[in-house]
Every structure is written in structure tokens, then in C-alpha cells.
PDB file of C-alpha atoms in Angstrom:
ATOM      1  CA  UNK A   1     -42.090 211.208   0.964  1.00 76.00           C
ATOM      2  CA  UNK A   2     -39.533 213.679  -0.063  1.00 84.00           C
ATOM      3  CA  UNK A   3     -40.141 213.018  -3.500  1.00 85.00           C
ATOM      4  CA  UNK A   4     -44.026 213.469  -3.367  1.00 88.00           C
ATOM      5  CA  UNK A   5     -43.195 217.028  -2.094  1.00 91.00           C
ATOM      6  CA  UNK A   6     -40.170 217.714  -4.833  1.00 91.00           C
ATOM      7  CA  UNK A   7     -43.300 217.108  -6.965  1.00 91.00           C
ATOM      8  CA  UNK A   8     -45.590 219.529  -5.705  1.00 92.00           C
ATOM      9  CA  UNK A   9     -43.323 221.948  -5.528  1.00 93.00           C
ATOM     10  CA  UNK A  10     -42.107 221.461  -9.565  1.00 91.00           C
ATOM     11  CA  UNK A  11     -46.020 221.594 -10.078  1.00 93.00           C
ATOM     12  CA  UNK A  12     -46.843 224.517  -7.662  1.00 94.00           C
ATOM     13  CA  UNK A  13     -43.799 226.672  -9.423  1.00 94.00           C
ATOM     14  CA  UNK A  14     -45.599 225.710 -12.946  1.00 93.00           C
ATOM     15  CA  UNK A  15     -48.734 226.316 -11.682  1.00 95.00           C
ATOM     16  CA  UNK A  16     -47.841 230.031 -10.422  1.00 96.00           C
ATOM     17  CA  UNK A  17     -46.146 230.713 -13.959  1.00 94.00           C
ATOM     18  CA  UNK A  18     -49.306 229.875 -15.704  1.00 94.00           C
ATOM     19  CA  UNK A  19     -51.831 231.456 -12.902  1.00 95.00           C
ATOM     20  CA  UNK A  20     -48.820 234.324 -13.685  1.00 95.00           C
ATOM     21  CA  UNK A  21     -49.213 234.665 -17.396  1.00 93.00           C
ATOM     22  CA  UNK A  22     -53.120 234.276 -17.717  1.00 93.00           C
ATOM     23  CA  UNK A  23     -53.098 237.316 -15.064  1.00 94.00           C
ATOM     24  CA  UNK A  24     -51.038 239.420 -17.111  1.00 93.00           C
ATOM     25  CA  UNK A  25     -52.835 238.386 -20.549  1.00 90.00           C
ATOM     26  CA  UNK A  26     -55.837 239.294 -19.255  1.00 89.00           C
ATOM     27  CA  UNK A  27     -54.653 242.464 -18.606  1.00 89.00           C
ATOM     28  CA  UNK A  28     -53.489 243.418 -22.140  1.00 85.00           C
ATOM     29  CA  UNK A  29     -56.011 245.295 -23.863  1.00 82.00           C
ATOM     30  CA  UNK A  30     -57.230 243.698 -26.996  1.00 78.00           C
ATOM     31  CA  UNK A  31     -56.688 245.239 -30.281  1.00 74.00           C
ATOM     32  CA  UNK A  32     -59.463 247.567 -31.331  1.00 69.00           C
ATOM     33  CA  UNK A  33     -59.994 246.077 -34.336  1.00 61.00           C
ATOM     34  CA  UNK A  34     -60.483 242.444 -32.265  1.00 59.00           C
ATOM     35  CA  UNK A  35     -63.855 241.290 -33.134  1.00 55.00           C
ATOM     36  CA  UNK A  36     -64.439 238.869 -29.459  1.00 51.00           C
ATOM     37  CA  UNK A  37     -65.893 235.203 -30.533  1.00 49.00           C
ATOM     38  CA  UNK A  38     -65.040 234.117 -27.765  1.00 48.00           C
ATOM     39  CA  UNK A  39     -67.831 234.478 -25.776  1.00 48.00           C
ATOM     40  CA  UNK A  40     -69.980 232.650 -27.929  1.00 47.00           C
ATOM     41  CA  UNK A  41     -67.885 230.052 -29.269  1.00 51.00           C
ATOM     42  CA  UNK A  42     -65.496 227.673 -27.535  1.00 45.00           C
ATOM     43  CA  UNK A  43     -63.574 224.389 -27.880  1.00 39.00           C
ATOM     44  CA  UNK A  44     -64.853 222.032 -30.421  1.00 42.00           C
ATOM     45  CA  UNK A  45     -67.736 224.463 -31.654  1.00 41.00           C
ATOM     46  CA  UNK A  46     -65.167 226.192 -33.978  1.00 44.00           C
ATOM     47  CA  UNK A  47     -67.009 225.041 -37.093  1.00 48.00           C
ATOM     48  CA  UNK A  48     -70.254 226.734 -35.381  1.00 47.00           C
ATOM     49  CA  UNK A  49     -68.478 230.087 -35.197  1.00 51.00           C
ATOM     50  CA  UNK A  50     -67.778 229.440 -39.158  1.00 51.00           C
ATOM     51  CA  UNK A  51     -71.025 228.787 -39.981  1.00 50.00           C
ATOM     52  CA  UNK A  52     -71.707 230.932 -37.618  1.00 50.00           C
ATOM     53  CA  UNK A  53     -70.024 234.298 -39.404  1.00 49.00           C
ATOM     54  CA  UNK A  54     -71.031 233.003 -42.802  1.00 49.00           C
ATOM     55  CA  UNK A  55     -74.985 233.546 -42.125  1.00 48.00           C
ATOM     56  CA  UNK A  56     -73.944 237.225 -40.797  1.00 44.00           C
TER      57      UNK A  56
ATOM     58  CA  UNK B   1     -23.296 215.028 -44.032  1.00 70.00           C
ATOM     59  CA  UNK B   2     -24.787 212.030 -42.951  1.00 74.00           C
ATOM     60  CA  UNK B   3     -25.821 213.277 -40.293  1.00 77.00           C
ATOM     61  CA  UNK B   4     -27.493 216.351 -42.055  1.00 82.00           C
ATOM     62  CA  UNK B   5     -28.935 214.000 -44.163  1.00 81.00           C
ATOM     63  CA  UNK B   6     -30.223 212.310 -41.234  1.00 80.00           C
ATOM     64  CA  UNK B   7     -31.889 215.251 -40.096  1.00 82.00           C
ATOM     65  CA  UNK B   8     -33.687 216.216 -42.925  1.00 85.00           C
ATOM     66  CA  UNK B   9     -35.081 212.648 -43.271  1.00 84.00           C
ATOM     67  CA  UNK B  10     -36.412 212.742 -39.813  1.00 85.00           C
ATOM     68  CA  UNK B  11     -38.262 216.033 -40.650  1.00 88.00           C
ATOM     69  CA  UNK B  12     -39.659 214.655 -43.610  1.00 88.00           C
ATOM     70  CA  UNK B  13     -40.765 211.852 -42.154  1.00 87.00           C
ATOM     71  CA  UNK B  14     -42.252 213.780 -39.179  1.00 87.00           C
ATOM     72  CA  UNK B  15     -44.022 216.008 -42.036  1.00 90.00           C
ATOM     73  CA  UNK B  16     -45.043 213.326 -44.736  1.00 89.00           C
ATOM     74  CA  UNK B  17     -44.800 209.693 -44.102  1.00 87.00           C
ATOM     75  CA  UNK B  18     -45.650 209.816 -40.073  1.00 86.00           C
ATOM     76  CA  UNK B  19     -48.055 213.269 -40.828  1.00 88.00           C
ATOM     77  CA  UNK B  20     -49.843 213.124 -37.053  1.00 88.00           C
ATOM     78  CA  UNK B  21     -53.523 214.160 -38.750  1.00 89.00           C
ATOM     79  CA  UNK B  22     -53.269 211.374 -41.205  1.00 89.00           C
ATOM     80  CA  UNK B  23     -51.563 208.579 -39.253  1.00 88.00           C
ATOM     81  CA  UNK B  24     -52.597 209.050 -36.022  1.00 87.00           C
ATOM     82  CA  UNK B  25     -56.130 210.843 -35.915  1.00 86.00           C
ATOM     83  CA  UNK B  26     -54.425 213.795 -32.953  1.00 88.00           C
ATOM     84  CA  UNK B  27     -55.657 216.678 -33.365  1.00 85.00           C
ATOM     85  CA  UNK B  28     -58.871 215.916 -35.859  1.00 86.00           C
ATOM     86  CA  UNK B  29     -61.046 218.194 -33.829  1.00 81.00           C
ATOM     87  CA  UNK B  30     -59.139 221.471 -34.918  1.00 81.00           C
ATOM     88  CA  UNK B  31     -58.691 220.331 -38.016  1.00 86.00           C
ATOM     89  CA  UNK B  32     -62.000 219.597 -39.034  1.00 85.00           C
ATOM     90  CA  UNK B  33     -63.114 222.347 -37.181  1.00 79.00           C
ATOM     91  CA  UNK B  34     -61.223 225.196 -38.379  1.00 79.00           C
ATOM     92  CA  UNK B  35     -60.405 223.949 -42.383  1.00 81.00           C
ATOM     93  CA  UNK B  36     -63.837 225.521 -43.531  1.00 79.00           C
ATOM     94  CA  UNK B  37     -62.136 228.066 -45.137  1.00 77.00           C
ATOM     95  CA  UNK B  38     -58.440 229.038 -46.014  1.00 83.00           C
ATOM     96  CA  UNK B  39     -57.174 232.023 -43.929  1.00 79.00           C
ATOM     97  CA  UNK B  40     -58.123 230.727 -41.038  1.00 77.00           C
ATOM     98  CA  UNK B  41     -56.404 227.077 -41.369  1.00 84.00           C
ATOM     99  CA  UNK B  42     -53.160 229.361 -41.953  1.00 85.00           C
ATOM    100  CA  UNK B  43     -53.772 230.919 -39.278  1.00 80.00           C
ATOM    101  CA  UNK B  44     -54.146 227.416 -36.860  1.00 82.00           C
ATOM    102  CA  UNK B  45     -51.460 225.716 -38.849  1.00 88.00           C
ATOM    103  CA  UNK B  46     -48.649 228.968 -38.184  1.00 85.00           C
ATOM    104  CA  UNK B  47     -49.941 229.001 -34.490  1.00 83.00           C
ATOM    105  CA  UNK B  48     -49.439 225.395 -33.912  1.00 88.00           C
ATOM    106  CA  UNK B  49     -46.124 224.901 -35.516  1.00 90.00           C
ATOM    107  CA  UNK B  50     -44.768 227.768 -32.973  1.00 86.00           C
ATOM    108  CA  UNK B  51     -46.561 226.432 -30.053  1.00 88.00           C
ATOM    109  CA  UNK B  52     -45.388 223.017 -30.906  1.00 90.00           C
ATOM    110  CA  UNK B  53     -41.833 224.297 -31.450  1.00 91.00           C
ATOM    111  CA  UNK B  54     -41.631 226.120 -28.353  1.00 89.00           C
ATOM    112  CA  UNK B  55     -43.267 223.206 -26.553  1.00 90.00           C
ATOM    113  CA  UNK B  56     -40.799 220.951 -27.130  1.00 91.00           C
ATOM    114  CA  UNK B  57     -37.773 223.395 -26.767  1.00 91.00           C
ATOM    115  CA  UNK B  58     -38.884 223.797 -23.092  1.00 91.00           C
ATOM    116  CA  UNK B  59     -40.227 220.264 -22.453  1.00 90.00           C
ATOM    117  CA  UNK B  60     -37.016 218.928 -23.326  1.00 90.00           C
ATOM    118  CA  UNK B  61     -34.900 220.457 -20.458  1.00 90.00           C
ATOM    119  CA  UNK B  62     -38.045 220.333 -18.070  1.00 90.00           C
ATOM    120  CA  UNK B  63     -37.809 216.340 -18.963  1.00 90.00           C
ATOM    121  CA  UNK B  64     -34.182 216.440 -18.383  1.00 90.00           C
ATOM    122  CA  UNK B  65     -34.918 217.961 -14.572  1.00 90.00           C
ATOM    123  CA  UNK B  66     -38.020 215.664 -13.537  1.00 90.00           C
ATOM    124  CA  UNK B  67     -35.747 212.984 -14.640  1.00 90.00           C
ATOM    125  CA  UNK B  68     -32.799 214.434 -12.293  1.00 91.00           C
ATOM    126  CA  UNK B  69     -35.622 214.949  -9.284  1.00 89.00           C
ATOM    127  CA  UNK B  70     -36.799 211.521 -10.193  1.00 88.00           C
ATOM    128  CA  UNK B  71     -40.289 212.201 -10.498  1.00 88.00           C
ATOM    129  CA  UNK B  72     -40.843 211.452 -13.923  1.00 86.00           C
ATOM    130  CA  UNK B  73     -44.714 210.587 -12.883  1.00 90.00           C
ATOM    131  CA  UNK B  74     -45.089 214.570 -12.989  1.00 89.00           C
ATOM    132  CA  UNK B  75     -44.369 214.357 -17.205  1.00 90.00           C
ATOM    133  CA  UNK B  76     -47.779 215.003 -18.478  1.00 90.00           C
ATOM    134  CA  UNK B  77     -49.347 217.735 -15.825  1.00 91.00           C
ATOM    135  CA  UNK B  78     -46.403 219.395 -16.366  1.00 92.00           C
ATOM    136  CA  UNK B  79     -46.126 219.576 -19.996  1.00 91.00           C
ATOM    137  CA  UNK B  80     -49.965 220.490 -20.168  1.00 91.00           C
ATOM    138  CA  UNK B  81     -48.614 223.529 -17.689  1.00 92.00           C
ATOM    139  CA  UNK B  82     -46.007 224.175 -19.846  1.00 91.00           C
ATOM    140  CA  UNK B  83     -48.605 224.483 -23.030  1.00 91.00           C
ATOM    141  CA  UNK B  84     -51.085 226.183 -21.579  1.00 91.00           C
ATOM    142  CA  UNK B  85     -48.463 228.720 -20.625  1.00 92.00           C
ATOM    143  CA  UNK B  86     -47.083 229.022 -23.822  1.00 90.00           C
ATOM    144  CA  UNK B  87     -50.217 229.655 -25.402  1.00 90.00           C
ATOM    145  CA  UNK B  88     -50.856 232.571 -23.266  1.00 90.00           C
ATOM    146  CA  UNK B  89     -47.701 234.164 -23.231  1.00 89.00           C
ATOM    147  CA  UNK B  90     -47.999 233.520 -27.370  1.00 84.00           C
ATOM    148  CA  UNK B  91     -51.655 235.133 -26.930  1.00 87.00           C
ATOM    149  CA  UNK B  92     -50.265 238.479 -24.861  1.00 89.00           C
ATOM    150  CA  UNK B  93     -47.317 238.739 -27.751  1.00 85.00           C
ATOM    151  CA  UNK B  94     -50.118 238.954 -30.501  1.00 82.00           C
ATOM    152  CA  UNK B  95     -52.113 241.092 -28.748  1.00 84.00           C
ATOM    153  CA  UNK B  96     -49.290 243.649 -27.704  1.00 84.00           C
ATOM    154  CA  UNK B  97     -47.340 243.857 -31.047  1.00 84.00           C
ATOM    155  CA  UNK B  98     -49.069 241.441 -33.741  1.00 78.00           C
ATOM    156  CA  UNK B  99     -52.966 242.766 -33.687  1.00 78.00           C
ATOM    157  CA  UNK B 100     -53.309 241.962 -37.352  1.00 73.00           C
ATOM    158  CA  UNK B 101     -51.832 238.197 -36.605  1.00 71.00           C
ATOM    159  CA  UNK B 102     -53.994 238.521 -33.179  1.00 77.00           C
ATOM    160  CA  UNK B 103     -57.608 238.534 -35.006  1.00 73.00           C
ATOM    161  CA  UNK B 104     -56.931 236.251 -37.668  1.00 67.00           C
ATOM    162  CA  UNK B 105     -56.030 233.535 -35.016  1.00 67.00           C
ATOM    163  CA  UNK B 106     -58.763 234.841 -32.842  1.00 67.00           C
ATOM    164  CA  UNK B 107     -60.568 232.354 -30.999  1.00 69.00           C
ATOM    165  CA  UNK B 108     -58.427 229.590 -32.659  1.00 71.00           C
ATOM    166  CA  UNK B 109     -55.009 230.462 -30.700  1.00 77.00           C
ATOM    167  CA  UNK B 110     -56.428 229.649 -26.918  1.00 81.00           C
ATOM    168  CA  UNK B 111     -57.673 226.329 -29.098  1.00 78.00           C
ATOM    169  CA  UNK B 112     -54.215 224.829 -29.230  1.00 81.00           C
ATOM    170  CA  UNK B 113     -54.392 224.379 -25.289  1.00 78.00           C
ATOM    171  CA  UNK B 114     -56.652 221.313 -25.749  1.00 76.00           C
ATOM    172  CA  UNK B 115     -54.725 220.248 -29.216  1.00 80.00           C
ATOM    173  CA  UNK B 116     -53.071 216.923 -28.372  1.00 84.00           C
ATOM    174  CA  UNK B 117     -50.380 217.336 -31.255  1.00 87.00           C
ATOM    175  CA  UNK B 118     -48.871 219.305 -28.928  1.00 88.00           C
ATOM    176  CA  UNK B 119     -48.947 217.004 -25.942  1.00 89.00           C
ATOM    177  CA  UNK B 120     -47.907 214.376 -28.430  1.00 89.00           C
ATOM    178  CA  UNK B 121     -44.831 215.631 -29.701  1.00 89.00           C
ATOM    179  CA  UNK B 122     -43.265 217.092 -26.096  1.00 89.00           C
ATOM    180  CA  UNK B 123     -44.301 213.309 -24.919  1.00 88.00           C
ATOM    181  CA  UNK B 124     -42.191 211.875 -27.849  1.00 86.00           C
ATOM    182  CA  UNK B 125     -39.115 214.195 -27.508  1.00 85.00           C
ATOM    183  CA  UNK B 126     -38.829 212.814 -24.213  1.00 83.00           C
ATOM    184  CA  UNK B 127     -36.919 209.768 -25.829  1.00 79.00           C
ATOM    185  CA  UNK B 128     -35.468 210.599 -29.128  1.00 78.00           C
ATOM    186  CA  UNK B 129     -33.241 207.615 -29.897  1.00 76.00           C
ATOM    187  CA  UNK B 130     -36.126 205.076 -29.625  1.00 77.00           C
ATOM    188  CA  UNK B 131     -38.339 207.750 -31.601  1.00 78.00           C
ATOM    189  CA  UNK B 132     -35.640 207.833 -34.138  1.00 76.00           C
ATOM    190  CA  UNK B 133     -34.671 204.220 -34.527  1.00 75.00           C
ATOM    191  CA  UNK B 134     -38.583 203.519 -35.474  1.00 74.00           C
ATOM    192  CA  UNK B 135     -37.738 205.708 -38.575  1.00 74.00           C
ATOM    193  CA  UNK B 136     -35.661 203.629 -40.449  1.00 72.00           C
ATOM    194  CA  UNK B 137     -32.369 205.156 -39.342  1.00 73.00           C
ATOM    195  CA  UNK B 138     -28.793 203.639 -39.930  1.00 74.00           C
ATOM    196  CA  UNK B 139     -27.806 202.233 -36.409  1.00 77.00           C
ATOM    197  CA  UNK B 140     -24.708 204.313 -36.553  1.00 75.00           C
ATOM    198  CA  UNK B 141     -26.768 207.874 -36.638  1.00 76.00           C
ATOM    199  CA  UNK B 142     -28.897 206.072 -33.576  1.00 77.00           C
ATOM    200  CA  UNK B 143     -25.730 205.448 -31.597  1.00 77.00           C
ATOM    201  CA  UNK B 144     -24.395 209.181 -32.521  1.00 75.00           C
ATOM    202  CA  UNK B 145     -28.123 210.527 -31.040  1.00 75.00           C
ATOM    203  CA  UNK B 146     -28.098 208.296 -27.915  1.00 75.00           C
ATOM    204  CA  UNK B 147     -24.301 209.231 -27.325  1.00 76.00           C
ATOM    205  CA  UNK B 148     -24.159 213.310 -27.738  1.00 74.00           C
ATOM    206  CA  UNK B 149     -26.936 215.543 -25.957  1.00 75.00           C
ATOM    207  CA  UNK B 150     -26.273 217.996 -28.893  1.00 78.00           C
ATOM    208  CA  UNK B 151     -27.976 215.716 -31.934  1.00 80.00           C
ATOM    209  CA  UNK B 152     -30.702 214.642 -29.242  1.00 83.00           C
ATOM    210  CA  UNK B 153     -31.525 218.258 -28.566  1.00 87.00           C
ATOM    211  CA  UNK B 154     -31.022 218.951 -32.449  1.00 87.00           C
ATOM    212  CA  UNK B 155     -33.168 215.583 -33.699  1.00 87.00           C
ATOM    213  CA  UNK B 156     -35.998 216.285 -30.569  1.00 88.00           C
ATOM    214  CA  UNK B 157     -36.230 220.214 -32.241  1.00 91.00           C
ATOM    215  CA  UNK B 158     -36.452 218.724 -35.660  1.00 92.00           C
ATOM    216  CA  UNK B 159     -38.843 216.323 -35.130  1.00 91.00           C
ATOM    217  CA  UNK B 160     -41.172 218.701 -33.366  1.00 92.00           C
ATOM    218  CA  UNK B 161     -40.793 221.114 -36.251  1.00 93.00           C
ATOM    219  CA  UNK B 162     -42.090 218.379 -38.747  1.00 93.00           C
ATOM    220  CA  UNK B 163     -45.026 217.544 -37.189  1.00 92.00           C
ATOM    221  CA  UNK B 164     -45.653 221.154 -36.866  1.00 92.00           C
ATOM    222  CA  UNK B 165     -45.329 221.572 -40.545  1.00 94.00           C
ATOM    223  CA  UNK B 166     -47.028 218.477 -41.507  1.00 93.00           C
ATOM    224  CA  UNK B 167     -50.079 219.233 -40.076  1.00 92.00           C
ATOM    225  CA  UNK B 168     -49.698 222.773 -41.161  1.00 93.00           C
ATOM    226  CA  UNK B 169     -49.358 221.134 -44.908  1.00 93.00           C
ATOM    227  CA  UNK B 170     -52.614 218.923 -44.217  1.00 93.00           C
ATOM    228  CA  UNK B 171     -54.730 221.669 -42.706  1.00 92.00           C
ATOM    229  CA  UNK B 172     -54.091 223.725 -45.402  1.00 92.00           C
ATOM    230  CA  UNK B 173     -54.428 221.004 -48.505  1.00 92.00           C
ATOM    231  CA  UNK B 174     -57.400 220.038 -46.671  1.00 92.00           C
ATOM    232  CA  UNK B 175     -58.910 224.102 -46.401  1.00 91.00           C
ATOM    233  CA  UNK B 176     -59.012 224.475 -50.093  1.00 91.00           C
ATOM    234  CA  UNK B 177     -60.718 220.579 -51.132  1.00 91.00           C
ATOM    235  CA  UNK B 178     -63.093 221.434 -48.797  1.00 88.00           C
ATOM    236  CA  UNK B 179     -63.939 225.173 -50.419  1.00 83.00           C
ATOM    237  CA  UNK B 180     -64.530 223.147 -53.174  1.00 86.00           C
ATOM    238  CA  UNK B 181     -66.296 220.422 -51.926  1.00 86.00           C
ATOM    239  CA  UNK B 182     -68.682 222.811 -50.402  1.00 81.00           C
ATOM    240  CA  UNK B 183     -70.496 223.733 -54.246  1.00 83.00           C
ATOM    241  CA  UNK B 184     -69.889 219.871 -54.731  1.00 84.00           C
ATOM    242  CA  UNK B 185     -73.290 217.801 -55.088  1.00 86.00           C
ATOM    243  CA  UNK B 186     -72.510 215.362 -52.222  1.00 85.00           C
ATOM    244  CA  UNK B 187     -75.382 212.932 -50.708  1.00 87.00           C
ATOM    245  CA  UNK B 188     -77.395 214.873 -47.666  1.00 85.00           C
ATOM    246  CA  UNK B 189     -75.789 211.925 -45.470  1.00 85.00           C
ATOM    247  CA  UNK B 190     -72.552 212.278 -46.065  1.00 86.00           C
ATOM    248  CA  UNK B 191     -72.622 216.505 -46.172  1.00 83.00           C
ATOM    249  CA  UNK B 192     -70.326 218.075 -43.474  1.00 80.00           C
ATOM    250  CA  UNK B 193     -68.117 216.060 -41.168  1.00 81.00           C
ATOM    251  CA  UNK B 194     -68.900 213.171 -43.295  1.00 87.00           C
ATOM    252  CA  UNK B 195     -67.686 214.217 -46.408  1.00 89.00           C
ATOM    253  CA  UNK B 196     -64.422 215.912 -44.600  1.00 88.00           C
ATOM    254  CA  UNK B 197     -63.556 212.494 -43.203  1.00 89.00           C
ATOM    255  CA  UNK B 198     -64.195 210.694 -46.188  1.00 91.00           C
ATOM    256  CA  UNK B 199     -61.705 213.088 -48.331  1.00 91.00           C
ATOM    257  CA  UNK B 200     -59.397 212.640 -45.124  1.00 91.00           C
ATOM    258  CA  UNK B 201     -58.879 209.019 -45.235  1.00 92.00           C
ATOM    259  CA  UNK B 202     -58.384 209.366 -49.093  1.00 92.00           C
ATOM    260  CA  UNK B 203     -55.383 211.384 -48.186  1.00 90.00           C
ATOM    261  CA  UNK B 204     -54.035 209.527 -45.965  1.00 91.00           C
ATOM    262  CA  UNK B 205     -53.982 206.588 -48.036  1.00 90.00           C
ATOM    263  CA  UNK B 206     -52.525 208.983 -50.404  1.00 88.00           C
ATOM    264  CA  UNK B 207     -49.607 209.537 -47.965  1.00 85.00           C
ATOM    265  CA  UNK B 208     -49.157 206.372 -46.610  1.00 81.00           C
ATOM    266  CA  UNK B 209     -48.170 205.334 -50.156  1.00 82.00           C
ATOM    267  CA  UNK B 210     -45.128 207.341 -49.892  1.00 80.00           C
ATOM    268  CA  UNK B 211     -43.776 205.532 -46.762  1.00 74.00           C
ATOM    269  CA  UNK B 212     -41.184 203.492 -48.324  1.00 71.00           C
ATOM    270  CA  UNK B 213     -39.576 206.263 -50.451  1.00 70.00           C
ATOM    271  CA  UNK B 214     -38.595 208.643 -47.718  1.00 63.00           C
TER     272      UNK B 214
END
């Protein structure tokens, strides 16, 4: 039982780090230059985004 | 000097002989994905290799603790914390002080997430000796890894660093056939993904062929 909860706690303390980080990233500005693909593209569809700049 | 010797054999065989892409198939997704044209399969082959390298610096002493807490079941969550962190924190640098670096990666750097090379290689580091003795090693340099934390800290960094460069090597190799395959005649069938796996498998026979010499 102990060891079920040594394991939540490794994961919640990861878990907070990340939740941590992805708080602050989103909090840096992006660069003015930064053209944002993002929204439009994700995973896998990278190849769309290609094609996708090439007809623009 | 043997064991130097040692050390650059495991990284060429990481990069070369064992290349993850070609051998393996991890990681095809990005790689088809993002080869279309040159600058930005730099750009997904310099991300990855630090990613991968700082993966596998911090999964190594997060394996030694879940091994010391005995719950070694936790490996892969953790690790896919660990990389998902690591890509942010990577993603915040670039956009703080690397802008220009920050929108050539662009949508490709949040990518690496989801790229099982990554996974692969903090998975393997967990148990360098047995990842090393499938290399061909002399028995004594195995016996020198297994007995000094050092050389299995050293090998585990090394190892990760070669796959990080060898799939650096193919994405790149691969970018610039595929510019010129694009003004190539090739059969409507075959055009796209088809033709990109087609060239792929040709390379990898290509550097399979070298797996004796290294």
C-alpha cells in the first residue's frame, strides 16, 4: 500500500512540474516575428502545414 | 583508450548501424512529416537531439530513484512527464532568448512530445550494460560499464547523443532527396508518402550494409 502512494506522490510532484512549466510558457510572450501555425495545424498534419504554406 | 574507443563505437553505432528511423521505424511520423523541405528538418533534427539529450540526462537519475522507491512500474508515465516538461521549458528558452531559433522550429518543437525516439532512448538508458553488450562490445568494456556508475552514466549520455544525431543525419539526407524527388516524374500511385517510403527503405538497406564494419 505504501508503495502505491510513494507512486503517486513521484507522479503528482512530476505532474505539478509540468502543469508548472506549461503555466509559465504560456505566459511568455511570443516573438513578434512568430508567425502561429499552431492553431491550424497539429500532430501528424505537419506535412499539411507544408503544403499548406507552399500554396500561400 | 579502449575505453574511448569504446565510446565512440557505441555512438556510431547508435548514429549509423542501429540509426532508430531506419532500423526501427520510431519516429517515421515526424520524419516524413517535416522532411518536405530542408530548413525545417534542421530545425526538427537540432530540437530532437537536445530534447533527447536532456531526456536521458534526467531519466537516468529519475530511473536510479524509482528503482530506490521500488516502483519501477511508474518508468514510462514518468519519463513521458519528464519529456513533455522538457519540451516546454526548451519552448519558453526559445521564445525568451532564441526568437530566430523559436520560428524556425515553430510548430515542430511541441511535436517532439509525441516523438517516440525520445521515449525510446530514456527507456534504453535505463539498462546500459545489456544495451551495450548487444553492440558487439569486448566483454571486458561490458564488465567495466556494469561495474563503475561513471562509464554507465558516460555510455547512457553517449548513446542518447547518437541516436539524436542519427536521426538528425537521416532527416536531413532524407530533406534534400526528397526536394529533388519532388520535380521527379514518379507514378501518380506512388507520389507523396509513397515515394518517401520507398526512398526510405532504399536507405536503410543502404545502412544496414554497413553493420559489420563498425
Amino acid at each position: 500500500m505504501m508503495k502505491y502512494l510513494v507512486a503517486f506522490l513521484v507522479f503528482s510532484v512530476l505532474a505539478i512540474v509540468f502543469i508548472l512549466l506549461y503555466y509559465l510558457n504560456s505566459k511568455v510572450a511570443k516573438p513578434d516575428s512568430c508567425n502561429d501555425a499552431q492553431s491550424e495545424c497539429s500532430s501528424c498534419n505537419v506535412s499539411f502545414c507544408v503544403n499548406k504554406k507552399k500554396e500561400r | 583508450m579502449e575505453i574511448i574507443s569504446s565510446m565512440f563505437a557505441v555512438f556510431l553505432i547508435a548514429m549509423i548501424t542501429n540509426n532508430i528511423i531506419l532500423t526501427t521505424g520510431y519516429g517515421i511520423c515526424s520524419y516524413i512529416g517535416v522532411s518536405k523541405n530542408r530548413s525545417s528538418a534542421i530545425g526538427m533534427g537540432v530540437a530532437l537531439v537536445f530534447v533527447t539529450f536532456m531526456s536521458a540526462l534526467v531519466s537516468y537519475f529519475l530511473q536510479k530513484i524509482l528503482v530506490a522507491l521500488d516502483i519501477e512500474f511508474m518508468q514510462t508515465v514518468c519519463f513521458i512527464l519528464v519529456i513533455a516538461s522538457l519540451v516546454q521549458l526548451v519552448e519558453m528558452i526559445c521564445k525568451k532568448f532564441l526568437p530566430s531559433l523559436y520560428n524556425s522550429l515553430g510548430i515542430y518543437l511541441p511535436l517532439i512530445t509525441t516523438n517516440c525516439v525520445v521515449l525510446f532512448v530514456t527507456k534504453q538508458i535505463c539498462d546500459v550494460p545489456s544495451l551495450v553488450s548487444g553492440m558487439g562490445l569486448s566483454q571486458e568494456i561490458i564488465d567495466l560499464i556494469s561495474s563503475s556508475n561513471a562509464y554507465d552514466f558516460v555510455f547512457a549520455l553517449i548513446y542518447a547523443l547518437g541516436i539524436g544525431f542519427g536521426y538528425f543525419i537521416v532527416i536531413f539526407v532524407f530533406s534534400t532527396i526528397r526536394e529533388k524527388i519532388d520535380n521527379a516524374p514518379v507514378v501518380k500511385g506512388f507520389k507523396g508518402a509513397g515515394i518517401a517510403l520507398v526512398t526510405t527503405a532504399i536507405m536503410a538497406l543502404a545502412i544496414t550494409g554497413l553493420a559489420g564494419v563498425i
